[in-house]
Coordinates of C-alpha atoms and ligand atoms in Angstrom, one line a residue:
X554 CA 132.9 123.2 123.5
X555 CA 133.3 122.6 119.9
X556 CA 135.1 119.1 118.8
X557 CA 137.8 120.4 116.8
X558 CA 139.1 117.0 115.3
X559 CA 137.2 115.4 112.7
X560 CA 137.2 111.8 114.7
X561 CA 135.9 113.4 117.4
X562 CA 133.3 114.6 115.2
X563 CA 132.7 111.0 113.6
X564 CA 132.7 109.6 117.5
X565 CA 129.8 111.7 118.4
X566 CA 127.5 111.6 114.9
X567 CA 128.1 107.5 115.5
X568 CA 127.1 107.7 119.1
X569 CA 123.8 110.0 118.3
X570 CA 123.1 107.4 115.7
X571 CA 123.7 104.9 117.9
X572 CA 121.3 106.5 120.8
X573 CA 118.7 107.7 118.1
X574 CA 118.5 103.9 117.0
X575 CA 117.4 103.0 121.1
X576 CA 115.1 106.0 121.5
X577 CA 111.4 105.5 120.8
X578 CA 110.3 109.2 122.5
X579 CA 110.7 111.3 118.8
X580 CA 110.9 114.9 121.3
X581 CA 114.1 112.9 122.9
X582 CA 115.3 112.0 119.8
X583 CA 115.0 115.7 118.4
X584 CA 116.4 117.7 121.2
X585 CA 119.6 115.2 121.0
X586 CA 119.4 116.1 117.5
X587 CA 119.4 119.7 118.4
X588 CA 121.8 119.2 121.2
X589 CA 124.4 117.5 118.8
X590 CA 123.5 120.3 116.3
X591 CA 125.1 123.0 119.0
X592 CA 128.5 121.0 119.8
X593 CA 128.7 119.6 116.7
X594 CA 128.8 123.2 114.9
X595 CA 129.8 125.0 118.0
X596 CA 126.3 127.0 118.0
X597 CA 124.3 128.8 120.6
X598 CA 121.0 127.7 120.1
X599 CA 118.9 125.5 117.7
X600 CA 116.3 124.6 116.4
X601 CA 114.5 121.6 115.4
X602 CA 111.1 123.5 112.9
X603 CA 108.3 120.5 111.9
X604 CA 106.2 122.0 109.1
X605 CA 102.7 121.8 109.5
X606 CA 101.1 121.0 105.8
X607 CA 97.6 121.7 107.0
X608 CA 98.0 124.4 109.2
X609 CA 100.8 126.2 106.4
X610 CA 102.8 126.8 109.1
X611 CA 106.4 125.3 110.9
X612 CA 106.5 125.6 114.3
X613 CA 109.5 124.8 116.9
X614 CA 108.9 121.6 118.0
X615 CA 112.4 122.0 119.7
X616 CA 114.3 124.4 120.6
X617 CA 117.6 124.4 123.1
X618 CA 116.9 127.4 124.8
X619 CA 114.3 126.5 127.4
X620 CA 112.9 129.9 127.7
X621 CA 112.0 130.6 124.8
X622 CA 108.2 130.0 123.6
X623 CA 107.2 127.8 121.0
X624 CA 107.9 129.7 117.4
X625 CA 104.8 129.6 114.8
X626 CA 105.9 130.9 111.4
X627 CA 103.5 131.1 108.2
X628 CA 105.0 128.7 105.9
X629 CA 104.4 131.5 103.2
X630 CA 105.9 134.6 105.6
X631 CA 108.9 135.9 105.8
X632 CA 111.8 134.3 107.5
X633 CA 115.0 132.1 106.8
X634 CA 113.0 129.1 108.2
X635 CA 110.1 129.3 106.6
X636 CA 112.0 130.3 103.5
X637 CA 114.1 126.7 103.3
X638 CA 111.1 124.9 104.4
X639 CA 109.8 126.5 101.3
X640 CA 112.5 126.1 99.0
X641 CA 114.5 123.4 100.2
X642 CA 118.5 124.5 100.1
X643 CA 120.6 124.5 102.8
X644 CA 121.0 128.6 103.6
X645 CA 124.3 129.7 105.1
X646 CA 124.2 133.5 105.7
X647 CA 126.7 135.6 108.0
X648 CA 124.8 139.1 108.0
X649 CA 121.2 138.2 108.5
X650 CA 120.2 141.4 109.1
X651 CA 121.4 142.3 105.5
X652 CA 119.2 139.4 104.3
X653 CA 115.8 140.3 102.8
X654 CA 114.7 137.2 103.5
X655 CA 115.8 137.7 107.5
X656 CA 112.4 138.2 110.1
X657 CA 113.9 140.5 113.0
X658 CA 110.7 140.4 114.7
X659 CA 111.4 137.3 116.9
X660 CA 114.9 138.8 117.8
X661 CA 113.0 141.6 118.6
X662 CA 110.2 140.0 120.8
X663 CA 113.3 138.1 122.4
X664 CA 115.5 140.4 122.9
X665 CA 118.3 137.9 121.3
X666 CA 120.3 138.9 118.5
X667 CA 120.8 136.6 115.7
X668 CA 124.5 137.1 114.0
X669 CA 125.0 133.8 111.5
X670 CA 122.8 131.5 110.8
X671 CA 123.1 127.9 109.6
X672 CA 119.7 126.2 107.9
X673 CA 118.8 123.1 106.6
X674 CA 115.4 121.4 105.5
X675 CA 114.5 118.2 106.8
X676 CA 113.7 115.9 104.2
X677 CA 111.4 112.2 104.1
X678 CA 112.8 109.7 101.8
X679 CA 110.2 110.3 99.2
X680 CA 111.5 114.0 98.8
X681 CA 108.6 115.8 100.7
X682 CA 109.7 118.6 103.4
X683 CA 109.2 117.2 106.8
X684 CA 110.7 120.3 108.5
X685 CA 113.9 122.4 108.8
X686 CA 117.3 122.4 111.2
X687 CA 118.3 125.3 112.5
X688 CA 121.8 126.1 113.6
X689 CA 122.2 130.2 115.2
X690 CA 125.0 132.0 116.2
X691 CA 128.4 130.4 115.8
X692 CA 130.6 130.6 119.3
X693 CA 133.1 133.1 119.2
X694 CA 131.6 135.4 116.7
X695 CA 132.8 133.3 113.8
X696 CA 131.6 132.3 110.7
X697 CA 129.2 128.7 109.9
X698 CA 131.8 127.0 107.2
X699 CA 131.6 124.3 104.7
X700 CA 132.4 121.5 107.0
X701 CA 129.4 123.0 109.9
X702 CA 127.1 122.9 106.5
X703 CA 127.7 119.2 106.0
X704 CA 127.6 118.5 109.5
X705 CA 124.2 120.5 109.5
X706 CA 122.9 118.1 106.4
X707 CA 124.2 114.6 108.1
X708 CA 121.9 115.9 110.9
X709 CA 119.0 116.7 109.0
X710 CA 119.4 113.5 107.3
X711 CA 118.6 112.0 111.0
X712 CA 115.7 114.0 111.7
X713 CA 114.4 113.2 108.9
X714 CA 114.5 109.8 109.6
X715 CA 113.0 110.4 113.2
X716 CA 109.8 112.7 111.8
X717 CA 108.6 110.0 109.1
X718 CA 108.3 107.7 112.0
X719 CA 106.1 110.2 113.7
X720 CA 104.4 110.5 110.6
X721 CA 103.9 106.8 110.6
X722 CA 102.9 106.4 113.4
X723 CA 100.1 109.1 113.5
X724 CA 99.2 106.8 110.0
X725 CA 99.3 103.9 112.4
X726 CA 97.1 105.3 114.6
X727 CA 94.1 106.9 112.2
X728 CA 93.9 103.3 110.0
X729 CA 93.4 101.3 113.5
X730 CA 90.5 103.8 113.9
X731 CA 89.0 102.9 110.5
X732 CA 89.1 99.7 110.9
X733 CA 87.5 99.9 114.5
X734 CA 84.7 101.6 112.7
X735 CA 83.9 99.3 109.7
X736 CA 83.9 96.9 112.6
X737 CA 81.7 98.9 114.8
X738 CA 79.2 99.5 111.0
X739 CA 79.3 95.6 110.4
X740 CA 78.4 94.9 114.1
X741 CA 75.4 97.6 114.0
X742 CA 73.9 96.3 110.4
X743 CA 74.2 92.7 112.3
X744 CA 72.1 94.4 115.3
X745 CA 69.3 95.9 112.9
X746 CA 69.1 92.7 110.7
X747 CA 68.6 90.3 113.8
X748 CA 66.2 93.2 115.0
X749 CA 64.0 93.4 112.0
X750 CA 64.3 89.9 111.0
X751 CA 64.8 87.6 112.9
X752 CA 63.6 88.6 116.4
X753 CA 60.8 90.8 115.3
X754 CA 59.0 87.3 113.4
X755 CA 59.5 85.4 117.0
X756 CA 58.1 87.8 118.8
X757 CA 55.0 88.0 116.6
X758 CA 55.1 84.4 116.5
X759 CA 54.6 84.0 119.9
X760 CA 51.3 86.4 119.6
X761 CA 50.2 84.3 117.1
X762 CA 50.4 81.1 118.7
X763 CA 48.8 82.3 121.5
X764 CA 46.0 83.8 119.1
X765 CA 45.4 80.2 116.9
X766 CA 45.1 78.4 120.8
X767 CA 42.2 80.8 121.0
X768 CA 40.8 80.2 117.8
X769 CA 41.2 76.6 117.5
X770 CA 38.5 75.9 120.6
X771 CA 35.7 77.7 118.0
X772 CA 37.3 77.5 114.1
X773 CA 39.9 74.9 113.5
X774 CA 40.2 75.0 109.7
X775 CA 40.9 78.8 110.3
X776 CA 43.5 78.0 113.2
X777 CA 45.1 75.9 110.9
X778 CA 45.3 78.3 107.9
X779 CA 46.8 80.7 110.2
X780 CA 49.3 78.0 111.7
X781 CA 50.4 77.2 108.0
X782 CA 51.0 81.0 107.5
X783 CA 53.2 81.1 110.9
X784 CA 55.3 78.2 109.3
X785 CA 56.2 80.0 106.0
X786 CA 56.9 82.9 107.9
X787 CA 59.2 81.0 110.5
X788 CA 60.9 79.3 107.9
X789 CA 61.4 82.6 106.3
X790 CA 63.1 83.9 108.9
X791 CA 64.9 80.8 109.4
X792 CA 66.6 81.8 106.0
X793 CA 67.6 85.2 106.7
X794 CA 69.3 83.8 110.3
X795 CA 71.1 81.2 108.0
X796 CA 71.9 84.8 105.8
X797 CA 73.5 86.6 108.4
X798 CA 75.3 83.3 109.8
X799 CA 76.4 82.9 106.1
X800 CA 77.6 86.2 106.5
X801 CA 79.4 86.4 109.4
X802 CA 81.2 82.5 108.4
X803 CA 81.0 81.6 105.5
X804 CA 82.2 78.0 105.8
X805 CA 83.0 77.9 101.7
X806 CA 85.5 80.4 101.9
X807 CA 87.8 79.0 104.5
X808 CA 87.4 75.8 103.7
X809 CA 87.5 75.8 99.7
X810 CA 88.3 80.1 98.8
X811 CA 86.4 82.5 97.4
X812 CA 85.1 80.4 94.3
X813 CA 83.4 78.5 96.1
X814 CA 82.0 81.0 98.8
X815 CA 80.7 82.7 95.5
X816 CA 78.8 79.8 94.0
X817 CA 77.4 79.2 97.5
X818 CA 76.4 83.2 97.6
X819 CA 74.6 83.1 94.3
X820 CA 73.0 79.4 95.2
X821 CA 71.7 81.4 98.4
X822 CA 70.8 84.6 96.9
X823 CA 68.8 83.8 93.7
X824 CA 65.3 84.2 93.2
X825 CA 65.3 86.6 96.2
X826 CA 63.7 90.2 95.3
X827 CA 62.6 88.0 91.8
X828 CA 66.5 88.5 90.5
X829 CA 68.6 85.1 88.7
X830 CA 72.0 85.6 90.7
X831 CA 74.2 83.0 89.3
X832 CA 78.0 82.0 88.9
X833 CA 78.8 83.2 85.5
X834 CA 82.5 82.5 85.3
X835 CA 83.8 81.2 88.4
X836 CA 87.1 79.6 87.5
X837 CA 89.8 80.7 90.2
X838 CA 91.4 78.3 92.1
X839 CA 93.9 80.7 94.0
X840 CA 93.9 80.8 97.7
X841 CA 95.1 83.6 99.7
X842 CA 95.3 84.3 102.9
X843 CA 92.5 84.6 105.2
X844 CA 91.5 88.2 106.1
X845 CA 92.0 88.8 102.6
X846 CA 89.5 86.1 101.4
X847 CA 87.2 87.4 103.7
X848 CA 87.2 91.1 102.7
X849 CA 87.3 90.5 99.2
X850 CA 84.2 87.9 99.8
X851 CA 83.0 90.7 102.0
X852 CA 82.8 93.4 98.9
X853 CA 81.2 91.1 96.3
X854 CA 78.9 89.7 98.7
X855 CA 78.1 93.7 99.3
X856 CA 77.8 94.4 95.5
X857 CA 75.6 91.3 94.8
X858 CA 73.2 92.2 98.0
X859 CA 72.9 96.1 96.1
X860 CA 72.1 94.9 92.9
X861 CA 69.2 92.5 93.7
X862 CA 68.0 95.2 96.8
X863 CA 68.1 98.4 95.3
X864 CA 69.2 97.9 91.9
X865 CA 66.3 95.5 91.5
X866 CA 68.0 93.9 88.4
X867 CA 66.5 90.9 86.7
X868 CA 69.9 89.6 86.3
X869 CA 72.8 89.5 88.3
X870 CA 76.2 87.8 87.4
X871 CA 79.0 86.8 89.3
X872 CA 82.8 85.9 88.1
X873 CA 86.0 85.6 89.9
X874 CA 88.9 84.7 87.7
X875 CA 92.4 84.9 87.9
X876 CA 94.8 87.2 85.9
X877 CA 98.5 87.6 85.9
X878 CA 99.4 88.8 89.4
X879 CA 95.9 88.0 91.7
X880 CA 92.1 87.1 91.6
X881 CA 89.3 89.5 89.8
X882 CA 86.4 89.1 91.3
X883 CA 83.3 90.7 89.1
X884 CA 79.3 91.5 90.0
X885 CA 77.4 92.6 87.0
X886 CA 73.7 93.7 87.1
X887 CA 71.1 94.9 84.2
X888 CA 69.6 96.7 87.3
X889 CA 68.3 100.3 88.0
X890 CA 72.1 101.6 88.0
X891 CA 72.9 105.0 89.9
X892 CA 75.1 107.8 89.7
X893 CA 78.3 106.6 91.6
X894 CA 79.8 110.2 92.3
X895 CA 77.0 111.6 93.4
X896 CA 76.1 108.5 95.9
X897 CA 79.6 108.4 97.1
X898 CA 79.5 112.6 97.3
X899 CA 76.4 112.3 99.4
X900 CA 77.4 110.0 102.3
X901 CA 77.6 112.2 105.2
X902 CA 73.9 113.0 105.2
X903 CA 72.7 108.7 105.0
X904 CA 72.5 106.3 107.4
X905 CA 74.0 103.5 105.3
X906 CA 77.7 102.9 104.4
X907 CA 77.7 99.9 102.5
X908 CA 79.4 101.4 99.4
X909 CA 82.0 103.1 101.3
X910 CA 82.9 99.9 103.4
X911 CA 83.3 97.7 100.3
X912 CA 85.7 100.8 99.6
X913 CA 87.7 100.3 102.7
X914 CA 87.8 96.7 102.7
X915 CA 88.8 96.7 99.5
X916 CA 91.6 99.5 101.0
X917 CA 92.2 97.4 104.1
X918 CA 93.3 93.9 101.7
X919 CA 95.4 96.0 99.1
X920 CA 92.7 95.4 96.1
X921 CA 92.0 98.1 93.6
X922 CA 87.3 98.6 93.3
X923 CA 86.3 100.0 91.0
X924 CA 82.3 100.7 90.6
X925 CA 80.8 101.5 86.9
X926 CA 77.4 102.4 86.8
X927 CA 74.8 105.4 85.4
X928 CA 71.2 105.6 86.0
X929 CA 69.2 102.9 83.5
X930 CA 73.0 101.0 82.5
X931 CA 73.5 98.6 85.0
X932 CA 76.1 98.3 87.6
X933 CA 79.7 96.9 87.0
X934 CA 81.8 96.3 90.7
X935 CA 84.9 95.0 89.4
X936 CA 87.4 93.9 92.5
X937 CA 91.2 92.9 91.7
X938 CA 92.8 91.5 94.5
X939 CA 96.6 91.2 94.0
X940 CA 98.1 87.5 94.9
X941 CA 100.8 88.7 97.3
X942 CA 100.9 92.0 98.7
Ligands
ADP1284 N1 73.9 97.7 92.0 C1 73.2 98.9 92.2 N2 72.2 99.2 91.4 C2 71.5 100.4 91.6 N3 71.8 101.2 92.6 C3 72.8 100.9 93.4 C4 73.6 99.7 93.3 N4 74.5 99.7 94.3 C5 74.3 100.9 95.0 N5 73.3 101.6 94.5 C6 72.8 102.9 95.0 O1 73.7 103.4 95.9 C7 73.1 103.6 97.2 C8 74.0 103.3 98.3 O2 74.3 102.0 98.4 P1 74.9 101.4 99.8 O3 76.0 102.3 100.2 O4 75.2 100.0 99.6 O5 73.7 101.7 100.8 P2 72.3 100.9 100.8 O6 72.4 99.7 100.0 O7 72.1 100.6 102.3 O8 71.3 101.9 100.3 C9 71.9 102.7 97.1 O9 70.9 103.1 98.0 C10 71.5 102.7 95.7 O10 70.7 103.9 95.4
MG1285 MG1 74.0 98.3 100.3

C-alpha cells in the first residue's frame, strides 16, 4: 500500500492538489485528504479533527473508518488531539500508552488499539488553529519517521487551505443575512413613514373635504378657513413624500456625489424641528463608487435626521472634506447629546435601529464611524470613508 519512492510520493501530493483545486464539497476534499494521509504514510486510519472555538471542543469531521462515530473531545481534556490543537506542534509518539498526554478511553469504547500515532495541527494563514491531522497506526507495526512527519505537515498545509474556505464561506453566508436585514429595517421605517405621513393626512383629507362640502351650504367663511388649513396640511405632507423620495434617490448624489447630496440635505432639512442645518464645510469633490456614495450619504443623512429629532439641537453642522486616502464626512450638533454606550448597549429591548444601521452601513462600505457624544455636549458622528477599498 505504502508508495515507497519519493516520486511516487510527489505524483500523488500533486494529484491531490490537483483534485483539491476542482472540488468545491470541503467533506470530499477532507476525506481525500484523509485518504492520502493513509497511503501516503502507510496508516490505518485517520483523522481529519475541526476545532470548534465556541463550543471548546474538536470534533472528527472525518474519519476513514466508516464505523466509527463522530469523536467530540474538550479542547481543554486530555488527549493527543486536543493536546496539538492546543499547542500547535506536530506530535510523533510510538508508545502512546506510555504518553500522559494519551486518552485510552476511545480505544476503549472502540475496542481498537492505538500503537503510534502521527499528529499535526491544521493551521489558517493568519496562524489561528483551524483543526488537527491525525495519522494512527503505522502498517506493519512500524514506526511514523521523519519523512511520514513532513508528509503529515504538507497535508495539513492542504487542509488548512480547505477549512478557511469553509470558514469563508459560513462569513459569506451570515454578512448576506445582515445585509438582507438592514434592507428588510429600511423597507419597514419606509412602510411606517408613508403610514403616518403621508397616507394617514389623505385619508383625513378626504373626511375633511367631505365635512367643508357640508359646511359650505350654511358657513362659507368657516368652510374656507378649514379648506386653507387642509392645504397647509397637504402641502405638508407633500414635503415629507418629497423626504422619503429624497431618501430613497437622492438625484444629487448620483449625479454630482455626496457634496452635493449634502448641501441638498441641509437645504431640505433646515428649519424643520426649529434647528439651522447647514453646509459648514462642504469642499470634496471626490467621487466614488455608487453603493458607497449611497451608504455613506445614508449614515450622515441618519446622523443629521437624530440631531434635529431627538437631539433637538439649535444647530446642526454638516462637512464632508477630503483627507489623504478618502472623504470625511462630519455632523456636528449643540443638541441634547446622549450616552453612546449605553444607547448602543440597550438595543435589543427598542424598536428602532437607526444607530446601529449607520454602524453597518458604515461596515458594509469599508468606512470607519465613529460617534462622540455625552448627555448636555452635543453630538459628533464623524464618518471616513477610504477612496479605494
Ligand atoms: N444627535 C443626537 N443627539 C441626542 N441624542 C441622540 C442623537 N443621536 C441619537 N441619539 C439618542 O440615541 C437614540 C437612538 O437613536 P436611533 O438609533 O437613531 O433611534 P431613534 O432615532 O429612532 O430613536 C435616540 O433615541 C436618542 O436618544
Ligand atoms: Mg434615529
Amino acid at each position: 500500500m505504502t508508495p515507497t519512492g519519493e516520486t511516487e510520493q510527489l505524483a500523488l501530493l500533486l494529484s491531490l492538489q490537483r483534485e483539491l483545486a476542482l472540488e468545491t464539497d470541503i467533506d470530499v476534499v477532507l476525506r481525500r485528504i484523509a485518504d492520502a494521509a493513509t497511503t501516503l504514510l502507510g496508516a490505518e486510519r485517520a483523522t481529519v479533527y475541526v476545532v470548534d472555538h465556541e463550543r471548546g471542543e474538536v470534533w472528527s469531521r472525518v474519519l476513514t473508518e466508516s464505523e466509527l462515530r463522530e469523536i467530540r473531545l474538550p479542547l481543554d481534556g486530555r488527549g493527543i488531539a486536543s493536546d496539538v490543537a492546543r499547542n500547535g506542534g506536530v506530535l510523533r509518539i510510538d508508545d502512546p500508552y506510555g504518553d500522559p498526554r494519551f486518552d485510552a478511553s476511545v480505544d476503549a469504547r472502540t475496542g481498537y488499539r492505538t500503537r503510534s500515532m502521527l499528529v499535526a495541527p491544521i493551521d489558517a494563514r493568519d496562524r489561528s488553529r483551524l483543526g488537527v491531522l491525525q495519522a494512527v497506526n503505522k502498517i506493519g507495526d512500524e514506526r511514523f519517521t521523519a519523512a511520514d512527519e513532513s508528509l503529515l505537515r504538507s497535508l495539513a498545509g492542504s487542509a488548512g487551505i480547505a477549512l478557511e474556505y469553509v470558514a469563508l464561506n459560513a462569513q459569506l453566508a451570515l454578512e448576506r443575512l445582515r445585509v438582507v436585514k438592514v434592507t428588510e429595517e429600511t423597507r419597514h421605517r419606509l412602510a411606517r413613514d408613508l403610514h403616518d405621513g403621508v397616507a394617514q393626512t389623505l385619508a383625513n383629507a378626504a373626511i375633511s373635504i367631505e365635512i367643508v362640502q357640508r359646511e359650505a351650504r350654511t358657513d362659507v367663511p368657516a368652510a374656507m378657513a378649514d379648506l386653507d388649513r387642509l392645504r397647509e396640511r397637504l402641502i405638508e405632507a407633500q414635503k415629507g413624500l418629497r423626504d422619503i423620495l429624497f431618501a430613497l434617490r437622492p438625484v444629487a448624489l448620483t449625479e454630482d456625489g455626496l457634496s452635493a447630496a449634502v448641501r441638498a440635505l441641509a437645504e431640505r432639512m433646515d428649519g424643520t424641528n426649529g434647528s439651522r442645518v447647514f453646509a459648514r464645510t462642504v469642499t470634496s469633490s471626490t467621487r466614488l463608487g455608487p453603493e458607497v456614495e449611497a451608504g455613506a450619504f445614508t449614515v450622515l443623512r441618519e446622523a443629521a435626521n437624530n440631531a434635529v429629532k431627538t437631539g433637538r439641537a439649535p444647530n446642526v453642522a454638516l462637512d464632508v472634506t477630503d483627507d489623504a486616502g478618502g472623504i470625511v464626512g462630519l455632523v456636528e450638533d449643540d443638541g441634547n447629546g446622549f450616552d453612546v454606550a449605553a444607547t448602543l448597549g440597550s438595543y435589543a429591548g427598542r424598536g428602532s435601529l437607526g444607530l446601529l444601521q449607520m454602524r453597518e452601513a458604515a461596515r458594509l462600505i469599508g468606512a470607519q464611524l465613529s460617534i462622540d457624544s455625552s448627555p448636555g455636549n452635543g453630538t459628533r458622528v464623524r464618518l471616513r470613508v477610504p477612496r479605494a477599498v
